[in-house]
GROMACS .gro file of C-alpha atoms in nm:
model
  270
    1UNK     CA    1   1.986  -1.838  -0.611
    2UNK     CA    2   2.040  -1.543  -0.677
    3UNK     CA    3   1.734  -1.343  -0.791
    4UNK     CA    4   1.604  -1.660  -0.960
    5UNK     CA    5   1.904  -1.721  -1.139
    6UNK     CA    6   2.159  -2.009  -1.041
    7UNK     CA    7   2.535  -2.008  -0.973
    8UNK     CA    8   2.757  -2.247  -0.885
    9UNK     CA    9   2.960  -2.178  -0.550
   10UNK     CA   10   3.264  -2.388  -0.543
   11UNK     CA   11   3.503  -2.426  -0.215
   12UNK     CA   12   3.721  -2.733  -0.096
   13UNK     CA   13   3.550  -3.041   0.077
   14UNK     CA   14   3.700  -2.980   0.440
   15UNK     CA   15   3.571  -2.635   0.408
   16UNK     CA   16   3.185  -2.480   0.457
   17UNK     CA   17   3.051  -2.189   0.201
   18UNK     CA   18   2.973  -1.857   0.403
   19UNK     CA   19   2.616  -1.761   0.198
   20UNK     CA   20   2.736  -1.390   0.294
   21UNK     CA   21   2.998  -1.376   0.111
   22UNK     CA   22   2.882  -1.536  -0.179
   23UNK     CA   23   2.542  -1.230  -0.157
   24UNK     CA   24   2.890  -0.984  -0.077
   25UNK     CA   25   3.024  -1.108  -0.453
   26UNK     CA   26   2.724  -1.093  -0.646
   27UNK     CA   27   2.565  -0.801  -0.474
   28UNK     CA   28   2.263  -0.982  -0.463
   29UNK     CA   29   2.035  -1.177  -0.177
   30UNK     CA   30   2.166  -1.566  -0.186
   31UNK     CA   31   1.957  -1.903  -0.113
   32UNK     CA   32   2.049  -2.253  -0.114
   33UNK     CA   33   1.882  -2.386  -0.430
   34UNK     CA   34   1.601  -2.679  -0.397
   35UNK     CA   35   1.655  -3.024  -0.473
   36UNK     CA   36   1.443  -2.914  -0.774
   37UNK     CA   37   1.642  -2.681  -0.892
   38UNK     CA   38   1.906  -2.869  -0.916
   39UNK     CA   39   1.800  -3.124  -1.118
   40UNK     CA   40   1.688  -2.933  -1.335
   41UNK     CA   41   1.976  -2.727  -1.373
   42UNK     CA   42   2.239  -3.002  -1.396
   43UNK     CA   43   2.027  -3.290  -1.459
   44UNK     CA   44   2.213  -3.439  -1.129
   45UNK     CA   45   2.135  -3.451  -0.807
   46UNK     CA   46   2.300  -3.201  -0.552
   47UNK     CA   47   2.608  -3.423  -0.493
   48UNK     CA   48   2.679  -3.494  -0.846
   49UNK     CA   49   2.716  -3.150  -1.002
   50UNK     CA   50   3.028  -3.016  -1.065
   51UNK     CA   51   3.180  -2.741  -1.273
   52UNK     CA   52   3.314  -2.903  -1.555
   53UNK     CA   53   3.050  -2.843  -1.855
   54UNK     CA   54   2.852  -2.546  -1.606
   55UNK     CA   55   2.571  -2.446  -1.711
   56UNK     CA   56   2.566  -2.209  -1.544
   57UNK     CA   57   2.828  -1.916  -1.387
   58UNK     CA   58   3.102  -2.104  -1.202
   59UNK     CA   59   3.230  -1.900  -0.815
   60UNK     CA   60   3.538  -2.064  -0.723
   61UNK     CA   61   3.698  -2.013  -0.420
   62UNK     CA   62   4.086  -1.875  -0.356
   63UNK     CA   63   4.211  -2.188  -0.253
   64UNK     CA   64   4.109  -2.352  -0.602
   65UNK     CA   65   4.306  -2.107  -0.810
   66UNK     CA   66   4.599  -2.384  -0.851
   67UNK     CA   67   4.569  -2.780  -0.820
   68UNK     CA   68   4.389  -3.043  -0.914
   69UNK     CA   69   4.088  -3.179  -0.780
   70UNK     CA   70   3.797  -3.416  -0.757
   71UNK     CA   71   3.438  -3.279  -0.875
   72UNK     CA   72   3.093  -3.393  -0.949
   73UNK     CA   73   3.061  -3.470  -1.292
   74UNK     CA   74   2.669  -3.373  -1.334
   75UNK     CA   75   2.539  -3.699  -1.376
   76UNK     CA   76   2.397  -3.885  -1.091
   77UNK     CA   77   2.717  -4.082  -0.894
   78UNK     CA   78   2.967  -3.965  -1.119
   79UNK     CA   79   3.281  -3.780  -1.037
   80UNK     CA   80   3.609  -3.667  -1.208
   81UNK     CA   81   3.942  -3.634  -1.091
   82UNK     CA   82   4.204  -3.396  -1.154
   83UNK     CA   83   3.986  -3.137  -1.261
   84UNK     CA   84   4.176  -2.825  -1.271
   85UNK     CA   85   4.047  -2.422  -1.282
   86UNK     CA   86   4.187  -2.219  -1.590
   87UNK     CA   87   4.211  -2.574  -1.804
   88UNK     CA   88   3.906  -2.736  -1.771
   89UNK     CA   89   3.607  -2.482  -1.636
   90UNK     CA   90   3.658  -2.138  -1.611
   91UNK     CA   91   3.575  -1.942  -1.318
   92UNK     CA   92   3.542  -1.634  -1.070
   93UNK     CA   93   3.758  -1.648  -0.807
   94UNK     CA   94   3.654  -1.504  -0.484
   95UNK     CA   95   3.713  -1.532  -0.103
   96UNK     CA   96   3.382  -1.773  -0.089
   97UNK     CA   97   3.476  -1.996   0.183
   98UNK     CA   98   3.391  -1.967   0.638
   99UNK     CA   99   3.707  -1.899   0.840
  100UNK     CA  100   3.828  -2.125   1.104
  101UNK     CA  101   3.983  -2.206   1.401
  102UNK     CA  102   4.318  -2.137   1.303
  103UNK     CA  103   4.361  -1.948   1.023
  104UNK     CA  104   4.647  -1.670   0.962
  105UNK     CA  105   4.535  -1.315   0.935
  106UNK     CA  106   4.631  -1.212   0.594
  107UNK     CA  107   4.758  -0.916   0.770
  108UNK     CA  108   4.914  -0.930   1.072
  109UNK     CA  109   5.000  -1.322   1.018
  110UNK     CA  110   4.841  -1.439   1.365
  111UNK     CA  111   4.580  -1.777   1.435
  112UNK     CA  112   4.272  -1.699   1.440
  113UNK     CA  113   4.073  -1.810   1.763
  114UNK     CA  114   3.667  -1.877   1.752
  115UNK     CA  115   3.469  -1.749   2.101
  116UNK     CA  116   3.128  -1.861   2.097
  117UNK     CA  117   2.938  -1.521   2.134
  118UNK     CA  118   2.545  -1.419   2.055
  119UNK     CA  119   2.424  -1.167   1.862
  120UNK     CA  120   2.345  -0.894   2.017
  121UNK     CA  121   2.288  -0.666   1.700
  122UNK     CA  122   2.289  -0.696   1.297
  123UNK     CA  123   2.361  -0.497   1.005
  124UNK     CA  124   2.236  -0.595   0.666
  125UNK     CA  125   2.276  -0.478   0.343
  126UNK     CA  126   1.943  -0.513   0.170
  127UNK     CA  127   2.046  -0.296  -0.132
  128UNK     CA  128   1.820  -0.256  -0.406
  129UNK     CA  129   1.643  -0.603  -0.294
  130UNK     CA  130   1.327  -0.397  -0.178
  131UNK     CA  131   1.356  -0.063  -0.329
  132UNK     CA  132   1.298  -0.187  -0.712
  133UNK     CA  133   1.010  -0.404  -0.694
  134UNK     CA  134   0.879  -0.099  -0.460
  135UNK     CA  135   0.953   0.156  -0.688
  136UNK     CA  136   1.148   0.309  -0.397
  137UNK     CA  137   1.371   0.576  -0.559
  138UNK     CA  138   1.514   0.917  -0.538
  139UNK     CA  139   1.653   1.190  -0.794
  140UNK     CA  140   2.043   1.191  -0.830
  141UNK     CA  141   2.251   1.519  -0.850
  142UNK     CA  142   2.145   1.494  -1.239
  143UNK     CA  143   1.738   1.410  -1.216
  144UNK     CA  144   1.798   1.117  -1.327
  145UNK     CA  145   1.549   0.833  -1.091
  146UNK     CA  146   1.738   0.563  -0.956
  147UNK     CA  147   1.636   0.262  -0.656
  148UNK     CA  148   1.734   0.348  -0.247
  149UNK     CA  149   1.996   0.101  -0.130
  150UNK     CA  150   1.846   0.046   0.199
  151UNK     CA  151   1.970  -0.111   0.519
  152UNK     CA  152   1.849  -0.334   0.799
  153UNK     CA  153   2.023  -0.198   1.153
  154UNK     CA  154   1.882  -0.364   1.492
  155UNK     CA  155   1.968  -0.458   1.830
  156UNK     CA  156   1.760  -0.773   1.979
  157UNK     CA  157   1.651  -0.637   2.367
  158UNK     CA  158   1.601  -1.023   2.437
  159UNK     CA  159   1.904  -1.107   2.336
  160UNK     CA  160   2.086  -0.769   2.564
  161UNK     CA  161   1.897  -0.948   2.870
  162UNK     CA  162   1.974  -1.290   2.777
  163UNK     CA  163   2.383  -1.165   2.745
  164UNK     CA  164   2.351  -0.981   3.077
  165UNK     CA  165   2.219  -1.258   3.309
  166UNK     CA  166   2.474  -1.504   3.134
  167UNK     CA  167   2.732  -1.264   3.280
  168UNK     CA  168   2.555  -1.190   3.606
  169UNK     CA  169   2.440  -1.443   3.824
  170UNK     CA  170   2.468  -1.741   4.092
  171UNK     CA  171   2.357  -2.007   4.177
  172UNK     CA  172   2.062  -1.774   4.383
  173UNK     CA  173   1.966  -1.669   4.050
  174UNK     CA  174   2.046  -1.298   3.871
  175UNK     CA  175   2.251  -1.006   3.960
  176UNK     CA  176   2.140  -0.760   3.790
  177UNK     CA  177   2.410  -0.500   3.755
  178UNK     CA  178   2.229  -0.146   3.894
  179UNK     CA  179   2.294   0.013   3.577
  180UNK     CA  180   2.077  -0.209   3.379
  181UNK     CA  181   1.825  -0.310   3.655
  182UNK     CA  182   1.486  -0.336   3.572
  183UNK     CA  183   1.398  -0.189   3.910
  184UNK     CA  184   1.671  -0.011   4.190
  185UNK     CA  185   1.497  -0.220   4.508
  186UNK     CA  186   1.308  -0.477   4.572
  187UNK     CA  187   1.157  -0.474   4.933
  188UNK     CA  188   1.023  -0.751   5.093
  189UNK     CA  189   0.715  -0.771   5.327
  190UNK     CA  190   0.713  -0.923   5.612
  191UNK     CA  191   0.368  -0.995   5.771
  192UNK     CA  192   0.190  -0.701   5.955
  193UNK     CA  193   0.404  -0.439   5.861
  194UNK     CA  194   0.174  -0.403   5.477
  195UNK     CA  195   0.093  -0.022   5.605
  196UNK     CA  196   0.520   0.069   5.699
  197UNK     CA  197   0.628  -0.123   5.372
  198UNK     CA  198   0.415   0.093   5.120
  199UNK     CA  199   0.522   0.404   5.335
  200UNK     CA  200   0.870   0.285   5.287
  201UNK     CA  201   0.822   0.212   4.921
  202UNK     CA  202   0.674   0.580   4.831
  203UNK     CA  203   0.981   0.715   5.079
  204UNK     CA  204   1.226   0.557   4.776
  205UNK     CA  205   1.018   0.623   4.460
  206UNK     CA  206   0.997   0.977   4.584
  207UNK     CA  207   1.362   0.984   4.639
  208UNK     CA  208   1.350   0.826   4.250
  209UNK     CA  209   1.440   0.490   4.300
  210UNK     CA  210   1.192   0.227   4.103
  211UNK     CA  211   1.087   0.001   4.377
  212UNK     CA  212   0.954  -0.402   4.360
  213UNK     CA  213   0.688  -0.379   4.665
  214UNK     CA  214   0.641  -0.768   4.709
  215UNK     CA  215   0.316  -0.767   4.981
  216UNK     CA  216   0.199  -1.094   4.853
  217UNK     CA  217   0.045  -1.358   5.144
  218UNK     CA  218   0.370  -1.537   5.152
  219UNK     CA  219   0.635  -1.711   5.410
  220UNK     CA  220   0.891  -1.472   5.474
  221UNK     CA  221   1.161  -1.811   5.292
  222UNK     CA  222   0.965  -1.788   5.008
  223UNK     CA  223   1.023  -1.406   4.930
  224UNK     CA  224   1.389  -1.407   4.977
  225UNK     CA  225   1.441  -1.730   4.787
  226UNK     CA  226   1.227  -1.455   4.494
  227UNK     CA  227   1.422  -1.175   4.539
  228UNK     CA  228   1.752  -1.402   4.480
  229UNK     CA  229   1.607  -1.530   4.177
  230UNK     CA  230   1.445  -1.208   4.053
  231UNK     CA  231   1.799  -1.002   4.186
  232UNK     CA  232   1.727  -0.647   4.153
  233UNK     CA  233   2.058  -0.528   4.340
  234UNK     CA  234   1.934  -0.389   4.666
  235UNK     CA  235   1.643  -0.551   4.940
  236UNK     CA  236   1.436  -0.418   5.179
  237UNK     CA  237   1.236  -0.626   5.453
  238UNK     CA  238   1.033  -0.428   5.648
  239UNK     CA  239   0.957  -0.620   5.948
  240UNK     CA  240   0.763  -0.593   6.327
  241UNK     CA  241   1.133  -0.672   6.455
  242UNK     CA  242   1.334  -0.385   6.283
  243UNK     CA  243   1.026  -0.101   6.319
  244UNK     CA  244   1.059  -0.162   6.673
  245UNK     CA  245   1.387   0.029   6.613
  246UNK     CA  246   1.272   0.237   6.341
  247UNK     CA  247   1.443   0.071   6.108
  248UNK     CA  248   1.477  -0.167   5.812
  249UNK     CA  249   1.725  -0.429   5.721
  250UNK     CA  250   1.838  -0.364   5.340
  251UNK     CA  251   2.074  -0.644   5.203
  252UNK     CA  252   2.303  -0.648   4.849
  253UNK     CA  253   2.272  -0.855   4.627
  254UNK     CA  254   2.627  -0.894   4.458
  255UNK     CA  255   2.839  -0.855   4.766
  256UNK     CA  256   2.549  -1.028   5.024
  257UNK     CA  257   2.620  -0.690   5.237
  258UNK     CA  258   2.379  -0.650   5.476
  259UNK     CA  259   2.326  -0.323   5.682
  260UNK     CA  260   2.024  -0.147   5.889
  261UNK     CA  261   1.889   0.149   5.824
  262UNK     CA  262   1.650   0.436   5.980
  263UNK     CA  263   1.338   0.464   5.823
  264UNK     CA  264   1.401   0.859   5.802
  265UNK     CA  265   1.699   0.820   5.570
  266UNK     CA  266   1.640   0.512   5.384
  267UNK     CA  267   1.601   0.749   5.045
  268UNK     CA  268   1.942   0.801   5.046
  269UNK     CA  269   2.096   0.492   5.151
  270UNK     CA  270   2.120   0.421   4.808
   0.00000   0.00000   0.00000
């Protein structure tokens, strides 16, 4: 259905209809017809409608230009054999089918390969669907008032994060790339050194690094497991033993590399 008018779209039985292609051909938004709309228009249910004697305009996929096909007879549970475009019905031809694995490229002749992906952003041509009813117009160079042609553009932050995590993780949790990590450093406080851990966090912050400080009253193993799960690029562990040497332990999440860094130069270690 396009702007309240029913259109019949034809494809081969082993193909799938691409609604975006229909919308592009018609220059309008389209939606599937409701069962009651189909019955009212064709006098039959959706499984029995066809182009022969169609009461509405017919769009046909390019693959149907030649050959004879079985089509619905516009009567419930009735079909016609040998229907042929141009002889038994008239249609406007266009590319309407959804591409499939192995389809040939019309330009290079290569075969199409389909891979699963995450839609991170999208662009929709809204056309005049909203501008006409809302009277969003402009004056052209001749001073004639015309409706705006609108577009919608968006990037989904949640989907971007999901894609990053899918590509950067291990059995322990997330492994954030430093360029997109929510924080640069995860500071883990061991018992009895809360004040020194706060000082270390302040030093890192002063060096321009964003810091997540874990000063919970929890076991060290629990904190380390949570740090791996969250997956910030670097972990700084502040404990009594290392403080005796005037240092803290630094662990890189991506490589597991560990090193001991003097507190005095902690801000320069990243």
